[in-house]
Coordinates of C-alpha atoms in Angstrom, one line a residue:
Chain L
X1 CA 267.3 145.6 -9.3
X2 CA 269.1 147.4 -6.7
X3 CA 269.4 145.3 -3.7
X4 CA 271.4 143.8 -0.7
X5 CA 271.6 140.0 -0.8
X6 CA 272.6 137.7 2.0
X7 CA 273.5 134.0 2.0
X8 CA 272.5 131.7 3.5
X9 CA 269.0 132.9 4.6
X10 CA 268.8 130.2 7.3
X11 CA 271.6 128.2 9.0
X12 CA 271.8 125.7 11.7
X13 CA 275.3 124.9 13.0
X14 CA 277.1 123.5 16.0
X15 CA 279.2 125.2 18.6
X16 CA 282.8 125.8 17.3
X17 CA 282.2 125.2 13.7
X18 CA 283.4 128.1 11.6
X19 CA 280.9 129.8 9.4
X20 CA 280.6 132.7 7.0
X21 CA 277.6 134.7 6.1
X22 CA 278.0 136.6 2.8
X23 CA 276.6 140.0 2.0
X24 CA 276.7 141.7 -1.4
X25 CA 275.3 144.9 -2.8
X26 CA 274.9 145.9 -6.4
X27 CA 274.6 149.7 -5.9
X28 CA 278.2 150.7 -5.7
X29 CA 277.8 151.7 -2.0
X30 CA 280.8 152.7 0.0
X31 CA 279.4 152.0 3.4
X32 CA 278.3 148.6 4.6
X33 CA 277.3 147.3 8.0
X34 CA 276.2 144.2 9.9
X35 CA 273.5 144.2 12.6
X36 CA 272.0 141.5 14.8
X37 CA 268.5 141.4 16.1
X38 CA 267.4 139.8 19.3
X39 CA 264.1 139.9 21.1
X40 CA 263.7 142.9 23.4
X41 CA 267.0 144.3 22.3
X42 CA 266.3 145.6 18.8
X43 CA 269.0 145.8 16.2
X44 CA 272.5 146.3 17.3
X45 CA 275.5 147.1 15.1
X46 CA 278.2 144.4 15.0
X47 CA 280.8 145.9 12.4
X48 CA 280.9 148.4 9.8
X49 CA 283.0 149.4 6.8
X50 CA 283.4 152.9 5.5
X51 CA 285.0 151.7 2.3
X52 CA 287.3 149.0 0.9
X53 CA 289.9 147.8 3.4
X54 CA 288.4 150.0 6.1
X55 CA 286.4 148.3 8.8
X56 CA 285.7 149.1 12.4
X57 CA 283.8 147.7 15.4
X58 CA 280.2 148.5 16.2
X59 CA 278.4 147.9 19.6
X60 CA 278.6 144.2 19.7
X61 CA 281.8 142.9 17.9
X62 CA 282.9 140.2 20.2
X63 CA 283.0 136.8 18.4
X64 CA 282.7 138.2 15.0
X65 CA 285.1 139.2 12.1
X66 CA 284.6 140.9 8.8
X67 CA 286.6 141.8 5.7
X68 CA 286.1 144.3 3.0
X69 CA 288.3 143.3 0.1
X70 CA 286.1 144.6 -2.6
X71 CA 283.4 147.2 -2.6
X72 CA 280.4 145.0 -3.2
X73 CA 281.1 142.4 -0.6
X74 CA 281.1 142.4 3.2
X75 CA 281.2 138.9 4.7
X76 CA 280.5 138.2 8.4
X77 CA 282.8 135.5 9.9
X78 CA 282.1 133.5 13.0
X79 CA 285.4 131.7 13.8
X80 CA 284.0 129.7 16.6
X81 CA 280.2 130.2 17.0
X82 CA 278.6 129.8 20.3
X83 CA 274.9 129.5 21.3
X84 CA 274.7 133.2 22.4
X85 CA 275.3 134.0 18.7
X86 CA 272.0 132.6 17.8
X87 CA 270.2 135.5 16.2
X88 CA 268.8 137.2 13.1
X89 CA 271.5 139.0 11.2
X90 CA 271.0 141.9 8.8
X91 CA 273.5 143.5 6.4
X92 CA 273.0 147.0 5.3
X93 CA 274.6 149.5 2.9
X94 CA 274.4 153.1 1.9
X95 CA 276.1 155.2 -0.8
X96 CA 278.2 157.1 1.6
X97 CA 278.2 157.5 5.4
X98 CA 276.0 160.4 5.5
X99 CA 272.9 161.4 7.3
X100 CA 271.0 162.1 4.1
X101 CA 271.8 158.8 2.4
X102 CA 269.4 155.9 3.1
X103 CA 270.7 152.6 4.5
X104 CA 269.3 149.6 2.6
X105 CA 268.8 146.4 4.4
X106 CA 269.2 142.8 3.2
X107 CA 266.6 140.2 3.8
X108 CA 268.2 138.7 6.9
X109 CA 270.0 135.5 7.9
X110 CA 268.5 133.4 10.7
X111 CA 271.3 131.6 12.5
X112 CA 270.9 128.8 15.1
X113 CA 274.0 127.6 17.0
X114 CA 273.4 124.3 18.9
Chain N
X1 CA 274.7 157.9 22.0
X2 CA 271.2 159.3 21.6
X3 CA 268.3 156.9 22.2
X4 CA 264.7 156.8 21.3
X5 CA 261.6 155.9 23.3
X6 CA 258.4 154.6 21.6
X7 CA 255.2 153.0 22.9
X8 CA 255.4 149.3 22.6
X9 CA 252.2 148.9 20.6
X10 CA 249.3 150.9 18.9
X11 CA 246.1 150.1 17.1
X12 CA 244.7 152.0 14.2
X13 CA 241.5 151.4 12.1
X14 CA 242.0 150.8 8.4
X15 CA 241.6 154.1 6.4
X16 CA 242.5 156.3 9.4
X17 CA 245.6 158.2 10.1
X18 CA 248.2 156.4 12.3
X19 CA 250.2 158.8 14.4
X20 CA 253.4 157.1 15.9
X21 CA 255.1 159.1 18.5
X22 CA 258.9 159.0 19.4
X23 CA 261.0 160.7 22.1
X24 CA 264.6 161.4 21.4
X25 CA 265.4 164.0 24.1
X26 CA 269.2 163.5 24.0
X27 CA 269.6 163.9 20.2
X28 CA 272.5 166.0 19.1
X29 CA 272.2 168.8 16.6
X30 CA 273.7 166.9 13.7
X31 CA 272.0 163.6 14.3
X32 CA 269.1 162.6 11.9
X33 CA 265.8 161.1 12.9
X34 CA 265.0 158.1 10.7
X35 CA 261.9 155.8 10.6
X36 CA 262.1 152.2 9.3
X37 CA 259.5 149.5 9.6
X38 CA 259.8 145.8 9.7
X39 CA 257.2 143.3 8.6
X40 CA 257.5 140.0 10.3
X41 CA 261.3 139.3 10.3
X42 CA 262.0 140.8 7.0
X43 CA 264.8 143.3 6.5
X44 CA 263.8 146.8 7.9
X45 CA 262.3 149.0 5.2
X46 CA 263.1 152.7 5.0
X47 CA 260.2 155.0 5.4
X48 CA 261.4 158.7 5.9
X49 CA 264.0 160.8 7.6
X50 CA 264.5 164.4 8.7
X51 CA 266.9 166.7 10.6
X52 CA 264.9 169.8 11.7
X53 CA 262.1 170.4 9.2
X54 CA 259.0 168.3 8.7
X55 CA 259.2 166.0 5.8
X56 CA 256.7 164.2 3.6
X57 CA 257.0 161.6 0.9
X58 CA 254.7 159.0 -0.7
X59 CA 254.7 156.8 2.3
X60 CA 254.4 159.1 5.3
X61 CA 254.9 162.5 7.0
X62 CA 257.4 163.2 9.7
X63 CA 256.8 165.9 12.2
X64 CA 259.7 167.0 14.3
X65 CA 259.2 169.4 17.2
X66 CA 261.2 172.7 17.2
X67 CA 263.4 171.5 20.1
X68 CA 264.0 168.2 18.2
X69 CA 263.3 166.2 21.3
X70 CA 260.4 164.3 19.8
X71 CA 258.9 163.5 16.5
X72 CA 255.7 161.9 15.1
X73 CA 255.4 159.6 12.1
X74 CA 252.1 160.0 10.3
X75 CA 250.7 157.3 7.9
X76 CA 247.8 159.3 6.5
X77 CA 245.5 156.5 5.4
X78 CA 246.6 153.2 7.1
X79 CA 246.0 149.9 5.4
X80 CA 246.1 146.3 6.6
X81 CA 249.6 146.0 4.9
X82 CA 250.9 148.8 7.2
X83 CA 250.7 146.4 10.1
X84 CA 254.4 146.2 11.2
X85 CA 256.9 147.1 13.8
X86 CA 257.9 150.8 13.3
X87 CA 261.4 151.9 14.5
X88 CA 262.3 155.5 15.3
X89 CA 266.0 155.7 14.9
X90 CA 268.8 158.2 15.5
X91 CA 271.4 158.1 12.9
X92 CA 274.9 159.1 14.1
X93 CA 277.3 160.0 11.4
X94 CA 280.9 161.4 11.7
X95 CA 284.0 161.2 9.5
X96 CA 284.7 157.6 10.7
X97 CA 281.2 156.2 11.6
X98 CA 277.7 155.8 10.4
X99 CA 275.5 154.1 12.9
X100 CA 271.7 153.6 13.2
X101 CA 270.7 153.5 16.9
X102 CA 267.5 151.3 16.9
X103 CA 265.0 151.3 19.8
X104 CA 262.6 148.6 20.6
X105 CA 259.9 150.0 18.2
X106 CA 256.1 150.3 18.1
X107 CA 254.1 147.4 17.0
X108 CA 251.3 148.9 14.8
X109 CA 248.2 146.8 14.3
X110 CA 245.9 148.0 11.6
X111 CA 242.5 146.4 11.9
X112 CA 239.5 146.3 9.5

């Protein structure tokens, strides 16, 4: 089944404790992206990757890192999480960065930083 | 970046057509209009997209005005399972970026 998977789905952590949220897709998609969703603000793009070893900042990249060492995986890294990073996170992918190619979203990761 | 404006909420009777409007007056000529929906806090689900022409698929129809400054998503026969938040989105794509610009969406409540 074609899908985008994220792990963990739920995470509670404390300020300053490094964490990684994994994202994987099995559709051989070139493009992958991370979004965060906050009440009243909708979804905002954090980072994106046009292909392997190519990443760039989205609208809200502060406090996050990403890597794209292989096509299927695009982990989101919080080196020193803070409470303002408490949010619902979504990974998305599409075959290519093109207006006609649908972006598929993962199920989401709910993060609470104490 | 272009942005979208949607009413915060709408109601629709089951079996009737749901017409969800969206304004995107600053959209550029090469930017697509996409619609996604989100049920509870699940991942957004793709519905339909278009550039200039009206589009129809098994889920919905998309009507885009000639000046492209607004569009309407039509769910022809709404069911209770269509209750969700519907996002009208402008997709900005260039040689080095691909971004979905989400608004705050319309919460559609389908009632029996």
